[in-house]
């Protein structure tokens, strides 16, 4: 599954996994901000907190099929095509083993795909690179300040 691209599931649900918050995090790092949440990012799965899902089409049918798992707030956000936190969207697909759930089956296959993990790994590398750059610049500033004494 490609990030920041609209996908249509077999049931007609059109959705996008958005990286806007993740991109904003990287931009904040590059502007020199020290961010406490960086210490909590250790692997690609930690980036789920910075992803969201936007459903563009088929939200009403998705809600009908997954009604017991979708909260009232998420229902309103789904219908209005507003972003839903990635982990909350994944929770829509909890189910009994014998339950028929074509949306959930396809969703799980898409996010289990190697390309999805590869893209998250690339974002993780961008974050690490930006953080290293931030620390190198701070070390350079300290060295310059000490050199002027």
Short mmCIF file of N, CA, C and O in Angstrom, two decimals:
data_model
loop_
_atom_site.label_atom_id
_atom_site.label_comp_id
_atom_site.label_asym_id
_atom_site.label_seq_id
_atom_site.Cartn_x
_atom_site.Cartn_y
_atom_site.Cartn_z
N UNK A 1 0.85 -1.17 0.00
CA UNK A 1 0.00 0.00 0.00
C UNK A 1 0.89 1.24 0.00
O UNK A 1 1.81 1.34 0.80
N UNK A 2 0.62 2.14 -0.88
CA UNK A 2 1.39 3.38 -0.97
C UNK A 2 0.79 4.42 -0.03
O UNK A 2 -0.42 4.58 0.05
N UNK A 3 1.66 5.10 0.67
CA UNK A 3 1.22 6.19 1.55
C UNK A 3 0.88 7.41 0.71
O UNK A 3 1.43 7.61 -0.37
N UNK A 4 -0.04 8.22 1.21
CA UNK A 4 -0.45 9.46 0.54
C UNK A 4 -0.97 9.22 -0.87
O UNK A 4 -0.77 10.03 -1.77
N UNK A 5 -1.62 8.10 -1.06
CA UNK A 5 -2.22 7.77 -2.35
C UNK A 5 -3.60 7.18 -2.07
O UNK A 5 -3.78 6.41 -1.13
N UNK A 6 -4.57 7.53 -2.89
CA UNK A 6 -5.93 7.02 -2.70
C UNK A 6 -6.00 5.58 -3.23
O UNK A 6 -5.58 5.30 -4.36
N UNK A 7 -6.52 4.69 -2.39
CA UNK A 7 -6.71 3.29 -2.74
C UNK A 7 -8.20 2.98 -2.67
O UNK A 7 -8.90 3.49 -1.81
N UNK A 8 -8.66 2.13 -3.55
CA UNK A 8 -10.04 1.69 -3.52
C UNK A 8 -10.07 0.21 -3.20
O UNK A 8 -9.48 -0.60 -3.93
N UNK A 9 -10.73 -0.12 -2.11
CA UNK A 9 -10.87 -1.52 -1.71
C UNK A 9 -11.91 -2.19 -2.60
O UNK A 9 -12.71 -1.51 -3.26
N UNK A 10 -11.95 -3.49 -2.59
CA UNK A 10 -12.89 -4.24 -3.42
C UNK A 10 -14.34 -3.92 -3.08
O UNK A 10 -15.23 -4.05 -3.92
N UNK A 11 -14.59 -3.48 -1.85
CA UNK A 11 -15.96 -3.15 -1.44
C UNK A 11 -16.36 -1.74 -1.87
O UNK A 11 -17.47 -1.31 -1.60
N UNK A 12 -15.45 -1.01 -2.54
CA UNK A 12 -15.76 0.33 -3.00
C UNK A 12 -15.31 1.44 -2.07
O UNK A 12 -15.46 2.62 -2.39
N UNK A 13 -14.75 1.11 -0.93
CA UNK A 13 -14.25 2.12 0.00
C UNK A 13 -12.96 2.71 -0.57
O UNK A 13 -12.02 1.98 -0.87
N UNK A 14 -12.95 4.04 -0.75
CA UNK A 14 -11.74 4.73 -1.20
C UNK A 14 -11.13 5.43 0.00
O UNK A 14 -11.81 6.18 0.71
N UNK A 15 -9.83 5.18 0.20
CA UNK A 15 -9.17 5.75 1.37
C UNK A 15 -7.73 6.09 1.07
O UNK A 15 -7.17 5.66 0.06
N UNK A 16 -7.16 6.88 1.96
CA UNK A 16 -5.76 7.28 1.85
C UNK A 16 -5.13 7.20 3.23
O UNK A 16 -5.75 7.62 4.22
N UNK A 17 -3.92 6.68 3.30
CA UNK A 17 -3.16 6.76 4.53
C UNK A 17 -2.29 8.01 4.40
O UNK A 17 -1.41 8.08 3.54
N UNK A 18 -2.58 8.99 5.24
CA UNK A 18 -1.93 10.29 5.15
C UNK A 18 -0.71 10.37 6.08
O UNK A 18 -0.75 9.92 7.22
N UNK A 19 0.35 10.99 5.55
CA UNK A 19 1.57 11.19 6.33
C UNK A 19 1.78 12.66 6.70
O UNK A 19 2.89 13.05 7.04
N UNK A 20 0.73 13.46 6.62
CA UNK A 20 0.86 14.89 6.88
C UNK A 20 1.50 15.16 8.24
O UNK A 20 2.44 15.95 8.35
N UNK A 21 1.03 14.50 9.28
CA UNK A 21 1.57 14.72 10.63
C UNK A 21 3.03 14.28 10.70
O UNK A 21 3.85 14.93 11.34
N UNK A 22 3.36 13.21 10.04
CA UNK A 22 4.73 12.71 10.00
C UNK A 22 5.64 13.70 9.28
O UNK A 22 6.75 13.99 9.74
N UNK A 23 5.17 14.25 8.20
CA UNK A 23 5.94 15.24 7.46
C UNK A 23 6.13 16.52 8.29
O UNK A 23 7.20 17.15 8.25
N UNK A 24 5.10 16.89 9.05
CA UNK A 24 5.21 18.05 9.93
C UNK A 24 6.25 17.81 11.02
O UNK A 24 7.00 18.71 11.38
N UNK A 25 6.31 16.59 11.53
CA UNK A 25 7.31 16.23 12.54
C UNK A 25 8.72 16.40 11.96
O UNK A 25 9.59 17.00 12.60
N UNK A 26 8.94 15.91 10.76
CA UNK A 26 10.26 16.03 10.13
C UNK A 26 10.60 17.50 9.89
O UNK A 26 11.72 17.93 10.14
N UNK A 27 9.62 18.29 9.47
CA UNK A 27 9.85 19.72 9.25
C UNK A 27 10.23 20.42 10.56
O UNK A 27 11.13 21.28 10.57
N UNK A 28 9.59 20.05 11.65
CA UNK A 28 9.93 20.64 12.95
C UNK A 28 11.35 20.30 13.35
O UNK A 28 12.08 21.15 13.88
N UNK A 29 11.76 19.07 13.10
CA UNK A 29 13.13 18.68 13.43
C UNK A 29 14.11 19.49 12.61
O UNK A 29 15.11 20.01 13.13
N UNK A 30 13.82 19.64 11.31
CA UNK A 30 14.73 20.36 10.42
C UNK A 30 14.83 21.84 10.75
O UNK A 30 15.81 22.49 10.40
N UNK A 31 13.81 22.39 11.41
CA UNK A 31 13.88 23.80 11.80
C UNK A 31 14.61 23.97 13.12
O UNK A 31 14.65 25.06 13.66
N UNK A 32 15.15 22.87 13.63
CA UNK A 32 15.99 22.96 14.82
C UNK A 32 15.28 22.78 16.13
O UNK A 32 15.82 23.09 17.19
N UNK A 33 14.07 22.29 16.11
CA UNK A 33 13.33 22.08 17.35
C UNK A 33 13.70 20.75 17.98
O UNK A 33 13.77 19.72 17.31
N UNK A 34 13.94 20.77 19.26
CA UNK A 34 14.17 19.55 20.03
C UNK A 34 12.79 19.03 20.43
O UNK A 34 12.03 19.72 21.09
N UNK A 35 12.46 17.83 20.02
CA UNK A 35 11.12 17.30 20.25
C UNK A 35 11.19 16.09 21.17
O UNK A 35 11.86 15.11 20.84
N UNK A 36 10.49 16.14 22.30
CA UNK A 36 10.55 15.02 23.24
C UNK A 36 10.01 13.71 22.67
O UNK A 36 10.46 12.64 23.06
N UNK A 37 9.07 13.79 21.73
CA UNK A 37 8.49 12.56 21.19
C UNK A 37 9.49 11.74 20.37
O UNK A 37 9.28 10.56 20.12
N UNK A 38 10.59 12.36 19.96
CA UNK A 38 11.58 11.61 19.18
C UNK A 38 12.17 10.45 19.98
O UNK A 38 12.52 9.43 19.41
N UNK A 39 12.26 10.60 21.28
CA UNK A 39 12.78 9.54 22.12
C UNK A 39 11.88 8.33 22.18
O UNK A 39 12.29 7.25 22.62
N UNK A 40 10.64 8.48 21.72
CA UNK A 40 9.69 7.37 21.74
C UNK A 40 9.59 6.66 20.39
O UNK A 40 8.83 5.72 20.24
N UNK A 41 10.34 7.14 19.41
CA UNK A 41 10.33 6.52 18.09
C UNK A 41 11.56 5.63 17.97
O UNK A 41 12.68 6.11 17.91
N UNK A 42 11.32 4.32 17.97
CA UNK A 42 12.41 3.35 17.90
C UNK A 42 12.34 2.49 16.65
O UNK A 42 13.36 1.95 16.21
N UNK A 43 11.14 2.30 16.10
CA UNK A 43 10.98 1.43 14.95
C UNK A 43 9.86 1.97 14.06
O UNK A 43 9.15 2.90 14.44
N UNK A 44 9.71 1.35 12.91
CA UNK A 44 8.71 1.82 11.94
C UNK A 44 7.29 1.79 12.52
O UNK A 44 6.49 2.69 12.24
N UNK A 45 6.97 0.80 13.34
CA UNK A 45 5.62 0.73 13.92
C UNK A 45 5.32 1.91 14.83
O UNK A 45 4.16 2.26 15.02
N UNK A 46 6.33 2.53 15.40
CA UNK A 46 6.12 3.71 16.24
C UNK A 46 5.59 4.89 15.43
O UNK A 46 5.04 5.84 15.99
N UNK A 47 5.76 4.83 14.14
CA UNK A 47 5.29 5.92 13.27
C UNK A 47 3.78 5.88 13.05
O UNK A 47 3.20 6.83 12.54
N UNK A 48 3.14 4.78 13.46
CA UNK A 48 1.68 4.70 13.33
C UNK A 48 0.99 5.87 14.02
O UNK A 48 -0.07 6.30 13.59
N UNK A 49 1.59 6.36 15.09
CA UNK A 49 1.00 7.49 15.84
C UNK A 49 0.94 8.75 14.99
O UNK A 49 0.20 9.68 15.32
N UNK A 50 1.71 8.81 13.92
CA UNK A 50 1.78 10.00 13.08
C UNK A 50 1.09 9.81 11.73
O UNK A 50 1.20 10.65 10.86
N UNK A 51 0.37 8.71 11.59
CA UNK A 51 -0.38 8.44 10.37
C UNK A 51 -1.87 8.62 10.64
O UNK A 51 -2.33 8.43 11.76
N UNK A 52 -2.59 8.96 9.60
CA UNK A 52 -4.05 9.02 9.70
C UNK A 52 -4.64 8.42 8.43
O UNK A 52 -3.95 8.25 7.43
N UNK A 53 -5.91 8.08 8.51
CA UNK A 53 -6.62 7.52 7.36
C UNK A 53 -7.80 8.41 7.05
O UNK A 53 -8.54 8.83 7.94
N UNK A 54 -7.94 8.72 5.78
CA UNK A 54 -9.07 9.53 5.31
C UNK A 54 -9.87 8.66 4.35
O UNK A 54 -9.32 8.12 3.38
N UNK A 55 -11.16 8.51 4.62
CA UNK A 55 -12.04 7.74 3.74
C UNK A 55 -12.79 8.74 2.87
O UNK A 55 -13.51 9.59 3.36
N UNK A 56 -12.60 8.62 1.57
CA UNK A 56 -13.21 9.55 0.62
C UNK A 56 -14.53 9.06 0.07
O UNK A 56 -15.38 9.85 -0.32
N UNK A 57 -14.70 7.74 -0.01
CA UNK A 57 -15.91 7.19 -0.62
C UNK A 57 -16.22 5.87 0.07
O UNK A 57 -15.33 5.11 0.43
N UNK A 58 -17.50 5.62 0.28
CA UNK A 58 -17.93 4.35 0.85
C UNK A 58 -17.94 4.32 2.36
O UNK A 58 -18.07 3.25 2.97
N UNK A 59 -17.85 5.49 3.00
CA UNK A 59 -17.79 5.53 4.46
C UNK A 59 -19.07 4.99 5.10
O UNK A 59 -19.01 4.24 6.08
N UNK A 60 -20.22 5.33 4.54
CA UNK A 60 -21.49 4.88 5.14
C UNK A 60 -21.60 3.36 5.11
O UNK A 60 -22.01 2.75 6.10
N UNK A 61 -21.20 2.76 4.01
CA UNK A 61 -21.25 1.30 3.93
C UNK A 61 -20.23 0.66 4.86
O UNK A 61 -20.51 -0.37 5.47
N UNK A 62 -19.06 1.26 4.97
CA UNK A 62 -18.04 0.75 5.90
C UNK A 62 -18.56 0.80 7.34
O UNK A 62 -18.43 -0.16 8.09
N UNK A 63 -19.19 1.91 7.69
CA UNK A 63 -19.76 2.06 9.03
C UNK A 63 -20.82 1.00 9.27
O UNK A 63 -20.87 0.38 10.34
N UNK A 64 -21.66 0.77 8.28
CA UNK A 64 -22.73 -0.23 8.42
C UNK A 64 -22.13 -1.63 8.65
O UNK A 64 -22.59 -2.37 9.51
N UNK A 65 -21.08 -1.95 7.90
CA UNK A 65 -20.46 -3.27 8.03
C UNK A 65 -19.68 -3.42 9.33
O UNK A 65 -19.59 -4.50 9.89
N UNK A 66 -19.10 -2.33 9.83
CA UNK A 66 -18.22 -2.40 10.99
C UNK A 66 -18.78 -1.64 12.19
O UNK A 66 -18.04 -1.23 13.08
N UNK A 67 -20.10 -1.45 12.24
CA UNK A 67 -20.74 -0.57 13.21
C UNK A 67 -20.39 -0.86 14.66
O UNK A 67 -20.26 0.06 15.46
N UNK A 68 -20.20 -2.10 15.04
CA UNK A 68 -19.92 -2.39 16.43
C UNK A 68 -18.52 -1.95 16.84
O UNK A 68 -18.22 -1.84 18.02
N UNK A 69 -17.66 -1.66 15.87
CA UNK A 69 -16.28 -1.29 16.19
C UNK A 69 -15.99 0.19 15.98
O UNK A 69 -14.93 0.67 16.37
N UNK A 70 -16.91 0.92 15.36
CA UNK A 70 -16.68 2.32 15.03
C UNK A 70 -17.37 3.21 16.06
O UNK A 70 -18.58 3.14 16.23
N UNK A 71 -16.59 4.08 16.72
CA UNK A 71 -17.16 4.99 17.72
C UNK A 71 -17.98 6.09 17.05
O UNK A 71 -17.85 6.34 15.85
N UNK A 72 -18.80 6.77 17.83
CA UNK A 72 -19.63 7.87 17.29
C UNK A 72 -18.76 8.97 16.69
O UNK A 72 -19.06 9.49 15.62
N UNK A 73 -17.68 9.34 17.39
CA UNK A 73 -16.80 10.38 16.88
C UNK A 73 -16.19 9.96 15.55
O UNK A 73 -16.14 10.73 14.59
N UNK A 74 -15.73 8.71 15.48
CA UNK A 74 -15.14 8.23 14.24
C UNK A 74 -16.17 8.14 13.12
O UNK A 74 -15.84 8.37 11.96
N UNK A 75 -17.42 7.84 13.45
CA UNK A 75 -18.47 7.81 12.43
C UNK A 75 -18.61 9.18 11.79
O UNK A 75 -18.65 9.30 10.57
N UNK A 76 -18.67 10.20 12.63
CA UNK A 76 -18.80 11.57 12.11
C UNK A 76 -17.59 11.95 11.26
O UNK A 76 -17.75 12.56 10.19
N UNK A 77 -16.40 11.58 11.71
CA UNK A 77 -15.19 11.90 10.95
C UNK A 77 -15.14 11.14 9.63
O UNK A 77 -14.73 11.69 8.61
N UNK A 78 -15.55 9.88 9.65
CA UNK A 78 -15.58 9.08 8.42
C UNK A 78 -16.50 9.71 7.38
O UNK A 78 -16.12 9.89 6.22
N UNK A 79 -17.71 10.04 7.81
CA UNK A 79 -18.71 10.61 6.88
C UNK A 79 -18.24 11.96 6.34
O UNK A 79 -18.46 12.27 5.17
N UNK A 80 -17.55 12.74 7.17
CA UNK A 80 -17.08 14.07 6.74
C UNK A 80 -15.72 14.02 6.04
O UNK A 80 -15.17 15.07 5.70
N UNK A 81 -15.18 12.84 5.82
CA UNK A 81 -13.87 12.66 5.17
C UNK A 81 -12.76 13.39 5.93
O UNK A 81 -11.86 13.96 5.34
N UNK A 82 -12.87 13.34 7.26
CA UNK A 82 -11.80 13.92 8.10
C UNK A 82 -10.85 12.80 8.52
O UNK A 82 -11.25 11.63 8.63
N UNK A 83 -9.58 13.15 8.78
CA UNK A 83 -8.60 12.12 9.17
C UNK A 83 -8.96 11.42 10.47
O UNK A 83 -9.45 12.04 11.42
N UNK A 84 -8.69 10.13 10.48
CA UNK A 84 -8.88 9.30 11.67
C UNK A 84 -7.51 8.72 12.01
O UNK A 84 -6.80 8.28 11.10
N UNK A 85 -7.11 8.73 13.27
CA UNK A 85 -5.81 8.14 13.61
C UNK A 85 -5.70 6.71 13.07
O UNK A 85 -6.65 5.92 13.14
N UNK A 86 -4.54 6.40 12.53
CA UNK A 86 -4.30 5.11 11.90
C UNK A 86 -4.65 3.94 12.81
O UNK A 86 -5.33 3.00 12.39
N UNK A 87 -4.20 3.99 14.05
CA UNK A 87 -4.47 2.87 14.97
C UNK A 87 -5.98 2.70 15.22
O UNK A 87 -6.46 1.58 15.31
N UNK A 88 -6.69 3.81 15.33
CA UNK A 88 -8.14 3.72 15.53
C UNK A 88 -8.82 3.11 14.31
O UNK A 88 -9.75 2.31 14.42
N UNK A 89 -8.34 3.48 13.12
CA UNK A 89 -8.91 2.90 11.91
C UNK A 89 -8.65 1.40 11.88
O UNK A 89 -9.53 0.62 11.52
N UNK A 90 -7.46 0.98 12.25
CA UNK A 90 -7.14 -0.45 12.29
C UNK A 90 -8.08 -1.19 13.25
O UNK A 90 -8.46 -2.34 13.00
N UNK A 91 -8.47 -0.52 14.34
CA UNK A 91 -9.35 -1.15 15.32
C UNK A 91 -10.75 -1.44 14.77
O UNK A 91 -11.48 -2.24 15.33
N UNK A 92 -11.12 -0.79 13.67
CA UNK A 92 -12.43 -1.07 13.06
C UNK A 92 -12.54 -2.52 12.62
O UNK A 92 -13.63 -3.03 12.43
N UNK A 93 -11.41 -3.16 12.45
CA UNK A 93 -11.41 -4.49 11.85
C UNK A 93 -11.17 -5.61 12.85
O UNK A 93 -10.88 -6.73 12.46
N UNK A 94 -11.33 -5.31 14.15
CA UNK A 94 -11.35 -6.39 15.14
C UNK A 94 -12.57 -7.22 14.83
O UNK A 94 -13.61 -6.71 14.44
N UNK A 95 -12.47 -8.53 15.02
CA UNK A 95 -13.61 -9.36 14.68
C UNK A 95 -13.48 -10.76 15.26
O UNK A 95 -12.42 -11.15 15.73
N UNK A 96 -14.57 -11.47 15.18
CA UNK A 96 -14.56 -12.88 15.54
C UNK A 96 -13.91 -13.66 14.39
O UNK A 96 -13.99 -13.24 13.23
N UNK A 97 -13.29 -14.76 14.70
CA UNK A 97 -12.60 -15.53 13.67
C UNK A 97 -13.51 -15.99 12.55
O UNK A 97 -13.09 -16.07 11.40
N UNK A 98 -14.77 -16.27 12.86
CA UNK A 98 -15.67 -16.76 11.84
C UNK A 98 -16.43 -15.65 11.10
O UNK A 98 -17.24 -15.91 10.23
N UNK A 99 -16.14 -14.41 11.44
CA UNK A 99 -16.85 -13.28 10.84
C UNK A 99 -16.34 -13.01 9.42
O UNK A 99 -15.13 -13.00 9.17
N UNK A 100 -17.25 -12.78 8.50
CA UNK A 100 -16.90 -12.42 7.13
C UNK A 100 -16.65 -10.92 7.09
O UNK A 100 -17.53 -10.13 7.43
N UNK A 101 -15.46 -10.52 6.68
CA UNK A 101 -15.10 -9.10 6.68
C UNK A 101 -14.16 -8.80 5.51
O UNK A 101 -12.94 -8.79 5.66
N UNK A 102 -14.73 -8.57 4.32
CA UNK A 102 -13.87 -8.32 3.15
C UNK A 102 -13.02 -7.05 3.30
O UNK A 102 -11.89 -7.02 2.85
N UNK A 103 -13.55 -6.00 3.94
CA UNK A 103 -12.76 -4.78 4.16
C UNK A 103 -11.55 -5.10 5.02
O UNK A 103 -10.43 -4.71 4.71
N UNK A 104 -11.80 -5.79 6.12
CA UNK A 104 -10.72 -6.10 7.06
C UNK A 104 -9.68 -7.01 6.46
O UNK A 104 -8.48 -6.80 6.66
N UNK A 105 -10.11 -8.01 5.70
CA UNK A 105 -9.16 -8.91 5.06
C UNK A 105 -8.23 -8.14 4.12
O UNK A 105 -7.02 -8.31 4.14
N UNK A 106 -8.82 -7.28 3.31
CA UNK A 106 -8.02 -6.52 2.35
C UNK A 106 -7.13 -5.50 3.07
O UNK A 106 -5.96 -5.33 2.72
N UNK A 107 -7.67 -4.82 4.09
CA UNK A 107 -6.90 -3.84 4.85
C UNK A 107 -5.67 -4.49 5.48
O UNK A 107 -4.55 -3.98 5.37
N UNK A 108 -5.87 -5.63 6.10
CA UNK A 108 -4.76 -6.32 6.75
C UNK A 108 -3.70 -6.73 5.73
O UNK A 108 -2.50 -6.57 5.97
N UNK A 109 -4.13 -7.22 4.58
CA UNK A 109 -3.16 -7.58 3.53
C UNK A 109 -2.38 -6.35 3.05
O UNK A 109 -1.18 -6.43 2.84
N UNK A 110 -3.08 -5.23 2.89
CA UNK A 110 -2.41 -4.02 2.40
C UNK A 110 -1.37 -3.50 3.37
O UNK A 110 -0.27 -3.13 2.97
N UNK A 111 -1.70 -3.46 4.65
CA UNK A 111 -0.73 -2.91 5.61
C UNK A 111 0.32 -3.93 6.03
O UNK A 111 1.33 -3.57 6.64
N UNK A 112 0.12 -5.20 5.66
CA UNK A 112 1.14 -6.22 5.93
C UNK A 112 2.11 -6.34 4.76
O UNK A 112 3.12 -7.03 4.86
N UNK A 113 1.83 -5.65 3.68
CA UNK A 113 2.65 -5.70 2.49
C UNK A 113 4.04 -5.12 2.75
O UNK A 113 4.19 -4.15 3.49
N UNK A 114 5.04 -5.69 2.13
CA UNK A 114 6.41 -5.22 2.30
C UNK A 114 6.59 -3.76 1.90
O UNK A 114 7.36 -3.03 2.50
N UNK A 115 5.87 -3.33 0.86
CA UNK A 115 6.03 -1.95 0.39
C UNK A 115 5.56 -0.94 1.45
O UNK A 115 6.15 0.13 1.59
N UNK A 116 4.53 -1.29 2.20
CA UNK A 116 4.05 -0.42 3.27
C UNK A 116 5.14 -0.26 4.34
O UNK A 116 5.48 0.84 4.75
N UNK A 117 5.72 -1.38 4.75
CA UNK A 117 6.77 -1.34 5.76
C UNK A 117 8.01 -0.61 5.22
O UNK A 117 8.65 0.15 5.95
N UNK A 118 8.33 -0.80 3.96
CA UNK A 118 9.48 -0.12 3.36
C UNK A 118 9.29 1.39 3.39
O UNK A 118 10.23 2.13 3.71
N UNK A 119 8.09 1.85 3.08
CA UNK A 119 7.83 3.29 3.10
C UNK A 119 7.95 3.84 4.52
O UNK A 119 8.50 4.93 4.72
N UNK A 120 7.45 3.10 5.50
CA UNK A 120 7.60 3.54 6.89
C UNK A 120 9.06 3.58 7.30
O UNK A 120 9.51 4.50 7.99
N UNK A 121 9.83 2.60 6.84
CA UNK A 121 11.26 2.57 7.14
C UNK A 121 11.97 3.78 6.53
O UNK A 121 12.87 4.35 7.14
N UNK A 122 11.54 4.17 5.32
CA UNK A 122 12.13 5.35 4.69
C UNK A 122 11.83 6.60 5.51
O UNK A 122 12.71 7.47 5.68
N UNK A 123 10.61 6.71 6.03
CA UNK A 123 10.28 7.85 6.89
C UNK A 123 11.10 7.81 8.18
O UNK A 123 11.57 8.83 8.66
N UNK A 124 11.28 6.63 8.73
CA UNK A 124 12.09 6.49 9.93
C UNK A 124 13.52 6.95 9.67
O UNK A 124 14.11 7.66 10.49
N UNK A 125 14.06 6.58 8.52
CA UNK A 125 15.41 7.03 8.16
C UNK A 125 15.47 8.54 7.99
O UNK A 125 16.46 9.18 8.38
N UNK A 126 14.43 9.15 7.42
CA UNK A 126 14.39 10.61 7.29
C UNK A 126 14.40 11.28 8.66
O UNK A 126 15.08 12.29 8.87
N UNK A 127 13.64 10.71 9.59
CA UNK A 127 13.61 11.26 10.94
C UNK A 127 14.97 11.14 11.60
O UNK A 127 15.46 12.09 12.21
N UNK A 128 15.58 9.99 11.47
CA UNK A 128 16.91 9.79 12.06
C UNK A 128 17.94 10.73 11.45
O UNK A 128 18.77 11.29 12.15
N UNK A 129 17.89 10.90 10.13
CA UNK A 129 18.80 11.81 9.45
C UNK A 129 18.59 13.24 9.92
O UNK A 129 19.55 13.96 10.21
N UNK A 130 17.34 13.66 10.02
CA UNK A 130 17.04 15.02 10.48
C UNK A 130 17.50 15.22 11.92
O UNK A 130 18.06 16.28 12.26
N UNK A 131 17.30 14.22 12.75
CA UNK A 131 17.72 14.34 14.15
C UNK A 131 19.24 14.41 14.26
O UNK A 131 19.79 15.20 15.02
N UNK A 132 19.94 13.59 13.48
CA UNK A 132 21.42 13.65 13.48
C UNK A 132 21.89 15.02 13.04
O UNK A 132 22.81 15.59 13.61
N UNK A 133 21.26 15.55 12.00
CA UNK A 133 21.62 16.87 11.49
C UNK A 133 21.41 17.92 12.57
O UNK A 133 22.25 18.80 12.78
N UNK A 134 20.30 17.83 13.28
CA UNK A 134 20.01 18.76 14.36
C UNK A 134 21.10 18.70 15.43
O UNK A 134 21.61 19.74 15.87
N UNK A 135 21.49 17.51 15.84
CA UNK A 135 22.51 17.37 16.88
C UNK A 135 23.88 17.80 16.39
O UNK A 135 24.66 18.38 17.15
N UNK A 136 24.20 17.55 15.13
CA UNK A 136 25.48 17.98 14.58
C UNK A 136 25.57 19.50 14.57
O UNK A 136 26.60 20.09 14.89
N UNK A 137 24.47 20.15 14.20
CA UNK A 137 24.46 21.62 14.18
C UNK A 137 24.62 22.17 15.59
O UNK A 137 25.33 23.16 15.80
N UNK A 138 23.98 21.55 16.57
CA UNK A 138 24.10 22.01 17.95
C UNK A 138 25.53 21.81 18.45
O UNK A 138 26.08 22.68 19.12
N UNK A 139 26.13 20.66 18.11
CA UNK A 139 27.51 20.41 18.51
C UNK A 139 28.45 21.42 17.88
O UNK A 139 29.38 21.91 18.51
N UNK A 140 28.20 21.75 16.61
CA UNK A 140 29.02 22.74 15.91
C UNK A 140 28.89 24.10 16.59
O UNK A 140 29.89 24.79 16.78
N UNK A 141 27.68 24.48 16.97
CA UNK A 141 27.47 25.77 17.64
C UNK A 141 28.20 25.81 18.99
O UNK A 141 28.80 26.82 19.35
N UNK A 142 28.18 24.70 19.71
CA UNK A 142 28.89 24.64 20.99
C UNK A 142 30.37 24.77 20.76
O UNK A 142 31.06 25.52 21.45
N UNK A 143 30.88 24.05 19.74
CA UNK A 143 32.30 24.13 19.41
C UNK A 143 32.69 25.56 19.02
O UNK A 143 33.74 26.06 19.43
N UNK A 144 31.87 26.22 18.23
CA UNK A 144 32.15 27.60 17.83
C UNK A 144 32.13 28.53 19.02
O UNK A 144 32.98 29.43 19.13
N UNK A 145 31.20 28.35 19.91
CA UNK A 145 31.11 29.21 21.10
C UNK A 145 32.32 29.00 22.01
O UNK A 145 32.84 29.94 22.56
N UNK A 146 32.74 27.77 22.19
CA UNK A 146 33.90 27.50 23.02
C UNK A 146 35.18 28.02 22.37
O UNK A 146 36.10 28.46 23.06
N UNK A 147 35.22 27.99 21.07
CA UNK A 147 36.40 28.47 20.35
C UNK A 147 36.57 29.98 20.45
O UNK A 147 37.67 30.51 20.33
N UNK A 148 35.49 30.70 20.72
CA UNK A 148 35.59 32.16 20.79
C UNK A 148 35.95 32.67 22.16
O UNK A 148 36.13 33.86 22.35
N UNK A 149 36.06 31.77 23.14
CA UNK A 149 36.38 32.19 24.52
C UNK A 149 37.80 32.59 24.65
O UNK A 149 38.73 32.24 24.09
#
